Backbone as a ProteinNet text record, in pm:
[ID]
protein_1_A
[PRIMARY]
XXXXXXXXXXXXXXXXXXXXXXXXXXXXXXXXXXXXXXXXXXXXXXXXXXXXXXXXXXXXXXXXXXXXXXXXXXXXXXXXXXXXXXXXXXXXXXXXXXXXXXXXXXXXXXXXXXXXXXXXXXXXXXXXXXXXXXXXXXXXXXXXXXXXXXXXXXXXXXXXXXXXXXXXXXXXXXXXXXXXXXXXXXXXXXXXXXXXXXXXXXXXXXXXXXXXXXXXXXXXXXXXXX
[TERTIARY]
17246.2	17230.7	17082.8	17040.2	16901.3	16876.6	16766.1	16731.5	16601.2	16588.4	16464.3	16381.9	16290.9	16215.8	16111.2	16131.2	16050.2	15927.5	15936.6	15830.1	15849.4	15749.5	15760.4	15835.5	15903.8	15971.8	15880.8	15764	15672.5	15595.7	15662.7	15607	15624	15534.7	15551.3	15648.1	15704.2	15790	15722.3	15596	15524.7	15514.8	15483.1	15476.1	15614.1	15718.9	15854.7	15895.6	15863.5	15895.2	15821.3	15695.4	15618	15678.6	15724.6	15787.2	15917.6	15997	16120.5	16090.8	15990	15956.7	15914.4	15853.2	15814.6	15935.1	16019.2	16131	16241.9	16255	16364.8	16361.9	16243.3	16231.5	16295.3	16319.6	16379.6	16532.4	16587.3	16731.7	16804.5	16907.1	16990.9	17123.3	17146.7	17266.3	17353.5	17339.8	17420.6	17486.5	17502.5	17562.7	17703.7	17806.7	17943.7	17965	18036.2	18075.8	18190.8	18181.9	18294	18408.2	18495.5	18596.8	18691.6	18710.1	18799.7	18740.7	18612	18546.5	18522.6	18574.2	18555.5	18667.9	18631.8	18728.7	18697.4	18572.9	18529.3	18442.5	18477.6	18402.1	18354.8	18247.9	18194	18176.1	18206.7	18177.1	18055.6	17970.9	17844.9	17835.8	17810.8	17796.6	17701.1	17639.6	17550.7	17587.9	17600.9	17620.9	17492.7	17463.1	17344.1	17388.6	17346.4	17376	17263.1	17212.5	17104.8	16988.5	16954.4	16842	16857.4	16982.9	17012.4	17098.9	17069.8	17143.3	17219.1	17344.6	17423.2	17472	17437	17483.8	17605.2	17701.7	17819.3	17839.5	17861.6	17900.2	18031.1	18134	18265.7	18304.2	18331.6	18366.2	18517.2	18577.9	18721.7	18751.9	18867.9	18913.8	18957.8	18956	19000.4	19096.3	19211.8	19250.8	19340.2	19352.9	19448	19380.8	19248.4	19172.6	19200	19199.1	19209.2	19069.4	19052.8	18920	18862.7	18734.7	18662.4	18551.3	18472.9	18357	18313.6	18267.3	18206.6	18076.6	17969.1	17842.5	17793.1	17728.6	17674.1	17527.7	17451.3	17313.3	17283.2	17210.2	17176.8	17028.8	16964	16823.2	16786.8	16672.5	16630.6	16612	16648	16634.5	16486.1	16432.1	16286.8	16227.8	16310.4	16260.4	16328.5	16259.4	16321	16425.2	16507	16601.6	16525.8	16523.7	16461.9	16560.8	16610	16703.8	16646.7	16730	16688.8	16619.9	16593.8	16524.4	16609.6	16740.4	16831.6	16803.4	16764.4	16746.5	16633.3	16535.5	16426	16466.7	16566.5	16620.4	16715.7	16791.3	16894.4	16858.2	16758.2	16724.1	16688.9	16605.6	16569.3	16688.3	16780.6	16895.5	16991.5	16998.9	17080.3	17021.5	16890.1	16826.8	16862.8	16857	16891	17035.6	17125.9	17266.7	17289.4	17228.2	17247.5	17202.9	17097.1	17046.5	17144.8	17236.9	17336.8	17456.7	17472.8	17593.2	17600.3	17714.2	17738.7	17811.5	17877.5	17950.8	17866.6	17874.3	17804.4	17909.4	17928.5	18029.3	17993.2	18095.8	18073.5	18019.5	18061.5	18018.7	18006.8	17906.8	17889	17916.9	18000.3	18028.4	17960	17872.6	17793.7	17849	17849.5	17875.4	17743.6	17721.7	17596	17585.4	17472.1	17455.3	17392.2	17423.7	17354.1	17251	17271.9	17176.6	17205.3	17312.5	17339.4	17248.5	17122.2	17014.5	16901.6	16827.4	16722.5	16624.6	16593.5	16500.6	16573.6	16706.7	16792.5	16783.9	16757.2	16753.2	16798.7	16930.6	16989.6	16998.7	17062.8	17063.5	17132.4	17237.9	17306.4	17217.2	17135.7	17042.8	16927.4	16870.1	16755.4	16792.3	16901.2	16939.9	16994.8	17045.3	17086.6	16971.8	16851.8	16734.8	16701.7	16726.1	16705.6	16811.6	16935.1	17047	17054.4	17010.1	17023	17168.1	17256.6	17399.4	17449.1	17564.4	17617.5	17645.8	17603.1	17625.5	17676.2	17754.3	17814.2	17790.3	17752.3	17738.8	17864.4	17915.7	18036.4	18000.7	17959.8	17921.7	18040.7	18046.8	18156	18124.1	17996.9	17955.6	17852.7	17839.7	17748	17604.4	17517.2	17374.9	17300.2	17337.5	17269.9	17367.4	17345.2	17428.2	17537	17610.7	17719	17831.8	17951	18067.2	18161.5	18253.5	18348.6	18477.9	18584.7	18713.5	18764	18838.6	18891.6	19036.3	19125.3	19267.1	19294.7	19412.2	19443.6	19499.7	19548.6	19616.5	19518.6	19565.7	19487.1	19446.8	19321.1	19269.2	19200	19212.7	19143.1	18992.6	18920.3	18776	18705.5	18581.4	18497.5	18355.1	18281.8	18143.5	18056.9	17970.1	17868.4	17740.3	17690.3	17577.6	17457.4	17338.6	17215.4	17111.1	17069.4	16969.1	17010.1	17137.3	17187.5	17214.8	17195.6	17218.2	17344.2	17427.6	17545	17501.1	17512.6	17461.6	17573.3	17696.8	17806.8	17936.4	18036.1	18167.2	18220.4	18284.2	18353.2	18496.8	18541.4	18667.4	18758.4	18880.6	18978.5	19060.8	19042.9	19110.3	19242.6	19269.4	19396.7	19434.6	19560	19604.8	19578.1	19519.1	19493.6	19395.6	19318.8	19212.9	19076.8	18974.4	18840.7	18801.4	18730.7	18692.6	18573.9	18545.9	18425.5	18327.6	18201.1	18095.7	18045.2	18088.6	18067.2	17954.7	17865.4	17760.7	17722.5	17675.7	17627.9	17505.2	17496	17375.3	17279.7	17312.1	17230.1	17324	17291.6	17371.2	17516.4	17535	17667.6	17653.5	17768.4	17764.5	17865.9	17862.9	17944.2	18092.9	18137	18281.2	18343.6	18280	18339.8	18322	18216.8	18202.6	18318.1	18349.6	18459.1	18593.2	18612.3	18739.6	18758.9	18652.9	18666	18690.3	18621.8	18643.2	18788.3	18843.5	18982.2	19076.8	19051.9	19135	19124.1	19008.4	18986	19036.3	19094.4	19145.4	19293.1	19379.7	19521.4	19596.8	19543.9	19620.4	19545	19414.7	19336.4	19228.1	19163.4	19055.2	18938.8	18897.6	18786.1	18834.1	18754.6	18790.4	18804.1	18892.9	18920	18794	18704.4	18585.4	18499.1	18485.2	18403.7	18474.5	18605.4	18679.3	18658.9	18667.6	18651.4	18509.6	18409.8	18271.5	18244.8	18301.8	18283.5	18338.8	18455.9	18515.2	18432	18380.3	18302.2	18166.6	18112.2	17978	17976.7	18093.3	18097.5	18027.1	17940.4	17860	17922.9	18037.2	18098.1	18126.9	18222.4	18256.8	18207	18205.9	18165.7	18026.3	18013.1	17883.7	17851.7	17725.7	17684.8	17612.2	17634.9	17563.7	17495.3	17363.3	17289.9	17194.2
6595.9	6604.1	6616.9	6544.6	6549.1	6672.4	6741	6861.3	6840.6	6914.7	6918.8	7034.6	7006.4	7111.2	7169.5	7294.7	7355.8	7428.7	7490.1	7579.9	7614.1	7677.4	7733.7	7866.4	7901.1	8030.3	8139.3	8103.6	8197.9	8275.8	8374.1	8451.7	8600.2	8678.5	8823.2	8861.1	8983	9025.6	9016.3	9051.3	9042.3	8897.7	8807.2	8665.2	8611.5	8661.6	8616.1	8654.4	8776	8818.7	8732	8704.4	8619.6	8480	8427.1	8295.3	8297.1	8401.8	8412.2	8406.4	8477.7	8479.2	8341.9	8265	8128.6	8035.8	8043.1	7950.4	7977	8100.4	8132.1	8045.3	7997.3	7912.9	7775.8	7737.9	7608.1	7613.9	7733.8	7749.7	7713.8	7630.9	7592.3	7667.2	7762.5	7847.1	7841.6	7733.9	7719.8	7582.7	7516.2	7382.9	7392.8	7365.9	7373.9	7279.1	7327.9	7241.9	7152.9	7021.9	6935.2	6950.2	7045.9	7080.6	6965.4	6876.3	6762.4	6666.7	6677.7	6590.9	6660.1	6780	6852.4	6815.1	6757	6716.2	6772.7	6815.2	6869	6991.9	7103	7227.3	7279.5	7357.1	7413.6	7563.4	7635.4	7777.5	7797.5	7892.5	7916.8	8065.4	8095.6	8235.3	8242.4	8359.7	8385.7	8520.5	8526	8651.2	8686.6	8816.2	8864.7	8969.5	8951.3	9047.9	9045.3	9164.1	9176.1	9083.9	9078.6	8998.4	8849.1	8804.6	8662.1	8629.7	8517.9	8475.5	8347	8343.5	8220.8	8181.9	8061.8	8006.5	7919.1	7927.1	7840	7777.8	7648.8	7576.8	7506.6	7542	7483.4	7404.2	7278.4	7187.8	7166.2	7184.7	7170.1	7076.1	7010.7	6935.9	7034.3	6987.7	7069.1	6985.4	7039.7	7181.4	7223.8	7142.4	7178.2	7240.6	7248.6	7324.3	7277.5	7146.8	7090.9	7075.5	7103.7	7098.3	6957.5	6948	6820.7	6826.3	6933.8	6942.2	7087.6	7125.2	7256.5	7236.4	7296	7292.3	7435.1	7457.1	7586.8	7571	7675.6	7681.1	7825.6	7846.2	7980.8	7987.3	8093.9	8112.4	8258.6	8303.6	8442.4	8472.2	8592.7	8634.4	8654.1	8579.7	8576.3	8676.1	8746.6	8823.1	8959.2	9063.3	9196.2	9209.8	9312.9	9341.9	9405.7	9334.8	9384.6	9354.8	9456.1	9429.2	9327.1	9228.3	9125.3	9006.2	9010.7	8900.1	8838.1	8837.3	8784.8	8639.3	8559.8	8417.4	8391.6	8480.4	8459.9	8501.2	8585.3	8624.8	8518.4	8455.2	8360.5	8214.8	8192.3	8055.9	7963.9	8007.4	7914.6	7864.2	7953.6	7909	7826.7	7857.1	7774.7	7635.2	7627.5	7495.2	7410.5	7471.2	7398.6	7349.7	7435.2	7395.4	7287.1	7301.5	7202.2	7062.7	7057.5	6927.2	6857.1	6932	6872.6	6815.2	6851.8	6811.6	6660.8	6605.4	6464.2	6440.7	6544.9	6538.3	6603.2	6549	6609.7	6672	6803.4	6868.9	6859.7	6871.5	6873.3	7007.4	7115.7	7251.8	7333.5	7420.9	7515.5	7657.4	7730.5	7871.3	7957.1	8046.3	8130.8	8272.2	8329.9	8472.4	8543.6	8569.2	8626.1	8602.2	8636.8	8633	8503.9	8472.7	8369.2	8433.9	8423.2	8485.3	8633.3	8686.5	8830.9	8902.7	8902.2	8941.9	8998.9	9095.2	9155.8	9054.7	8948.6	8846	8715.4	8722.5	8610.1	8493.1	8522.2	8415	8469.3	8491.5	8527.2	8405.5	8424.1	8318	8191	8203.4	8083.1	8004.8	8074.8	8007.3	7944.5	8022.6	7975.3	7852.5	7862.8	7748.8	7634	7663.9	7558.1	7466.3	7523.6	7441.3	7348.9	7395.5	7310.5	7200.8	7236.8	7143.3	7044.7	7087.7	7009.9	6970.6	7065.8	7051.8	7180.9	7178.6	7302.1	7406.8	7528.2	7639.4	7760.3	7843.5	7962.8	8080.6	8193.7	8316.5	8400.6	8444.3	8527.1	8655.4	8756.6	8881.9	8975.2	9042.9	9138.6	9276	9304.7	9430.9	9401.9	9493.2	9473.8	9497.8	9405.3	9420.3	9474.2	9425.9	9465.4	9447.4	9519.9	9504.8	9609.3	9602.2	9697.3	9624.8	9685.4	9624.9	9734.8	9698.5	9794.5	9796.4	9832.5	9844.7	9707.8	9710.7	9587.3	9610.8	9528.3	9544.5	9511.6	9552.2	9546.2	9411.6	9329.2	9208.3	9096.8	9007.5	8890.9	8811.4	8771.2	8695	8780	8912.6	9000	8983.5	8985.7	8961.7	9046.9	9079.3	9153.8	9100.7	9093.7	9045.4	9139.7	9083.2	9160	9149.4	9262.8	9266.3	9335.6	9290.5	9355.1	9341.5	9455.6	9458.1	9365.5	9369.7	9291.1	9146.3	9103.3	8964.6	8954.6	8857.9	8831.6	8752.2	8812.9	8749.1	8704.6	8731.8	8691.7	8749.2	8749.8	8803.5	8880.7	8991.1	9069.1	9020.5	8964.3	8890.5	8948.3	8982.1	9029.2	8909.3	8874.5	8757	8791.6	8920.6	8964.2	9096	9109.3	9227.3	9354.2	9452.2	9586.2	9587.3	9480.7	9477.4	9479.6	9517.3	9520.6	9383.3	9379.4	9250.5	9188.5	9064.2	8994.3	8984.9	8967.2	8957	8812.6	8737.3	8593.2	8559.5	8473.1	8424.2	8282.6	8204.3	8070.6	8080.3	7987.9	7976.6	7881.7	7752.5	7648	7535.8	7471.7	7360.1	7401.4	7522.1	7576.6	7673.9	7717.4	7824.2	7931.7	8041.8	8156.9	8124.6	8063.6	8046.6	7950.3	7835.3	7741.5	7790.5	7866.1	7925.2	8020.3	8106.8	8201.8	8130.7	8027.6	7954.2	7888.1	7827.7	7761.2	7863.2	7976.5	8079.4	8125.6	8148.5	8193.4	8087.3	7961.9	7854.1	7844.7	7881.8	7874.1	7997.4	8091.5	8214	8233.3	8141.2	8150.6	8259.9	8305.3	8399.7	8526.9	8516.7	8629.2	8667.3	8781	8825.3	8726.6	8681.9	8587.9	8444.7	8361.8	8219.5	8154.7	8058.6	7994	7937.7	7872	7820.1	7930	8042.2	8151.2	8219.3	8236.2	8292.7	8207.5	8077	7987.6	7995.6	8002.8	8011.4	8144.7	8251.5	8383.5	8384.8	8327.7	8322.9	8237.2	8126.6	8037	8097	8181.1	8236.3	8354.6	8412.5	8535.4	8515	8609.6	8601.8	8685.4	8643	8707.4	8854.4	8886.8	9026.5	9074.6	9207.4	9260.4	9213.1	9168.7	9120.3	9189.5	9181.2	9242.9	9139.2	9146.4	9059.5	9150.4	9150.1	9244	9169.3
-1055.5	-910.1	-876	-778.1	-735.4	-649.4	-675.1	-600.9	-524.3	-416	-339	-393.7	-483.3	-552	-457.2	-419.5	-314.4	-365.7	-484.4	-527.8	-674.7	-732.6	-866.4	-858.6	-967.4	-975.3	-1033.4	-1074.9	-1139.4	-1033.1	-974.7	-864.2	-890.1	-833.9	-834	-723.1	-725.3	-614.6	-478.6	-469.8	-341.4	-294.8	-387.6	-352.4	-315.1	-381.4	-351.3	-209.5	-167.4	-30.9	70.2	45	136	144.9	30.5	31.7	109.2	95.1	173	322.6	365.4	508.9	558.5	470.6	506.8	509.4	405.2	393	493.9	539.7	631.2	755.6	794	913.3	893.1	766.5	738.4	726.3	719.8	702.7	832.2	819.6	934.6	921.8	1010.8	999.8	1124.7	1202.7	1324.1	1332.5	1217.5	1215.1	1157.8	1237.9	1185.7	1067.9	967.5	856.1	903.2	887.1	926.2	825	847.2	747.5	716.3	811.5	786.9	683.2	657.5	559.7	425.8	409.9	284.9	188.3	75.5	-25.9	-164.1	-184.1	-312.6	-286.3	-349.7	-329.8	-465.3	-462.8	-587.1	-572.6	-678.5	-687.5	-775.8	-737.3	-808.7	-841.8	-969	-1009.9	-1128.3	-1145.6	-1259.3	-1318.9	-1449.4	-1521	-1595.7	-1600.5	-1671.1	-1772.2	-1897.1	-2001.9	-2103.4	-2136.3	-2235.2	-2201.9	-2071.9	-2022.8	-2049.2	-2064.2	-2066.4	-1945.3	-1883	-1764.2	-1793.9	-1752.5	-1762.5	-1623.9	-1583.4	-1456.8	-1481.8	-1390.8	-1395	-1258.3	-1258.2	-1136.9	-1168.8	-1094.2	-1116.3	-991.5	-1011.4	-901.8	-901.9	-784.4	-767.9	-651.8	-658.9	-543	-434.9	-312.1	-198.9	-115.2	-77.3	-79.6	-196.1	-300.8	-406.7	-529.3	-530.8	-631.9	-774.9	-794.5	-928.6	-988.2	-1118.2	-1178	-1182.6	-1150.3	-1154.4	-1258.6	-1254.9	-1344	-1355.1	-1472.7	-1495.3	-1570.9	-1520.6	-1593.3	-1614.1	-1727.4	-1764.2	-1803	-1779.3	-1827.2	-1862.4	-1971.4	-2016.9	-2050.1	-2005.4	-2035.5	-2016.6	-2070.8	-2049	-1901	-1862.5	-1723	-1692.5	-1593.4	-1577.7	-1479.5	-1404.8	-1290.4	-1289.2	-1252.7	-1251.4	-1141.2	-1153.4	-1046	-930.2	-817.7	-694.5	-582.3	-511.5	-401.4	-303.3	-268	-172.6	-235.3	-367.4	-433.9	-544.3	-524.4	-625.4	-659.1	-560.4	-586.9	-685.2	-693	-787.7	-928.9	-939.2	-1068.8	-1123.9	-1033.3	-1074.8	-1048.5	-964.3	-926.7	-1042.3	-1138.7	-1246.2	-1328.1	-1362.4	-1441.1	-1354.9	-1226.1	-1136.4	-1121.5	-1109.2	-1100	-1222.1	-1339.4	-1461.6	-1457.8	-1409.2	-1401.5	-1296.6	-1180.5	-1074.6	-1120.5	-1197.8	-1242.2	-1336.1	-1394.4	-1483.6	-1409.1	-1283.9	-1210.5	-1193	-1231.4	-1206	-1074.4	-1023.9	-897.9	-788.8	-668.5	-555.2	-463.1	-470.3	-385.8	-237.3	-155.2	-10.2	35.6	-29.9	4.9	-123.7	-127.5	-237.9	-188.5	-261	-231.1	-337	-293	-382.3	-386.6	-506	-521.1	-489.3	-361.9	-313.7	-164.7	-108.9	35.4	85.5	211.2	284.9	375.2	507.4	600.4	621.5	564.1	571.8	472.4	504.8	413.8	500.5	451.4	536.7	593.8	518.7	568.2	599.3	604.7	644.4	547.2	419.5	320.3	186.1	176.4	49.6	-41.6	-156.3	-256.7	-207.1	-126.1	-76.4	19.2	98.4	188.9	111.5	20.4	-56.8	-139.9	-217.1	-299.4	-215.3	-96.8	-6.7	31.3	43.2	72.3	-44.8	-166.2	-284.1	-291.1	-255.3	-267.1	-151.2	-34.3	88.7	115.5	89.3	114.2	179.4	247.9	306.1	198.4	224.2	132.5	210.3	140.8	200.9	108.3	165.6	89.5	99.1	-15.4	-22	-96.4	-25.2	-88.4	-104.3	-218.8	-241.5	-182.9	-163.4	-101.7	6.3	100.4	213	168.6	200	172.8	294.2	411.9	534.9	649.8	759.2	878.4	888.4	998.5	1024.4	1095.7	1091.2	1156	1200.9	1289.9	1343.6	1263.8	1331.1	1263.3	1218.6	1109.1	1051.7	1013.9	1067	1037.2	890.4	844.2	701.7	655.7	746.4	703.5	665.4	580.2	540.4	664.3	667.9	781.2	885.3	875.8	969.9	952.3	1063.4	1058	1162.6	1133.8	1227.3	1216	1327.6	1320.2	1237.7	1157.1	1085.3	1166.4	1212.3	1305.2	1241.8	1280.5	1236.1	1345.5	1400.3	1508.3	1623.7	1660	1771.8	1741	1617.7	1577.6	1492.6	1522.1	1439.5	1317.3	1200.7	1079.4	984.3	1021.6	935.5	984.9	897.7	931.8	812	841.4	739	738.8	627.4	623	516	555.6	459	411	286.1	230.6	164.3	150.5	94.9	160.8	202.1	274.2	194.2	263.6	209.4	92.5	76.6	-25	43.2	-31.5	26.1	80	192.4	250.8	178.5	213.3	170.2	287	254.6	355.6	353.5	454	456.9	554	510	600.2	560.8	657.8	622.6	534.1	439.7	360.5	429	422	484	526	637.1	691	713.1	765.3	794.2	910	963.7	1063.4	1024.4	1097.2	1059.4	1064.6	1173.8	1194.1	1093.8	1070.8	975.6	831.5	805.5	671.7	643.5	741.2	722.7	711.2	790.5	785.4	649.9	595.7	466.7	355.4	359.5	257.2	259.1	377	384.9	329.5	360.5	307.8	155.1	102.1	-41.7	-116	-44.1	-106.5	-73.5	-116.7	-80.1	-154.4	-270.2	-352.9	-387.2	-401.6	-450.7	-350.7	-378.4	-290.5	-291.3	-409.5	-418.9	-399.7	-335.3	-323.5	-460.9	-472.1	-600.1	-666.9	-595.3	-664.1	-724.9	-656.4	-709.6	-825.5	-817.5	-930.6	-1055.6	-1039	-1153.6	-1209.3	-1121.3	-1166.9	-1235.9	-1182.4	-1243.9	-1385.9	-1404.4	-1538	-1633.3	-1582.8	-1667.8	-1705.3	-1617.9	-1640.2	-1735.1	-1765.2	-1845.3	-1978.6	-2011.4	-2133.7	-2243.2	-2293.2	-2407.8	-2391.5	-2304.9	-2284.7	-2150.1	-2129	-1999.8	-1962.3	-1838.3	-1792.3	-1662.1	-1622.8	-1497.1	-1413.9	-1284.8	-1191.6	-1091.8	-1090.3	-1005.1	-915.4
[MASK]
++++++++++++++++++++++++++++++++++++++++++++++++++++++++++++++++++++++++++++++++++++++++++++++++++++++++++++++++++++++++++++++++++++++++++++++++++++++++++++++++++++++++++++++++++++++++++++++++++++++++++++++++++++++++++++++++++

């Protein structure tokens, strides 16, 4: 798959923050995904263990989630753990994996944040600029923002707000289970991102593409993603 190579990954944390502030102006987070044209979706995840990172991209048909392609890439973890800078820790190994893709998915679902990020450029937004395709952030825990009450049934949703700005949606994909924190990455908007995630999670809390990527990325036993 061809990528839009934006920058070097060889940056300090201070330089990475400055780059995020620059790139955030290029992120498009108000464009509805044309869901009627979505036929192929990809899940993206990275596992880290013993300072080695493995990226997995699993491509599935939509809406029946049949396997199309799986690519893996493994390399030493190049960047320290710094809250809000996940894309610089995982970006290099993801770039390597994306370049192996023979299929071009219609949408990428990331195990990580989109614009629900302190500088509005989580990993789904950042890598979306490299991919130039619609991307969605699916966070398992809240990174930033606040929300009100959320009903227990599947499909319940509440706006995720930060400083008066709606940055995503808190979405319960399974009744009485912890919700997900959904936000557009790039070339997407909040409402269609949430709708697609819910459609991609017919049985489990995590959307099928992300579940498949998480399983493929596992580095031989218990792994951590930070």
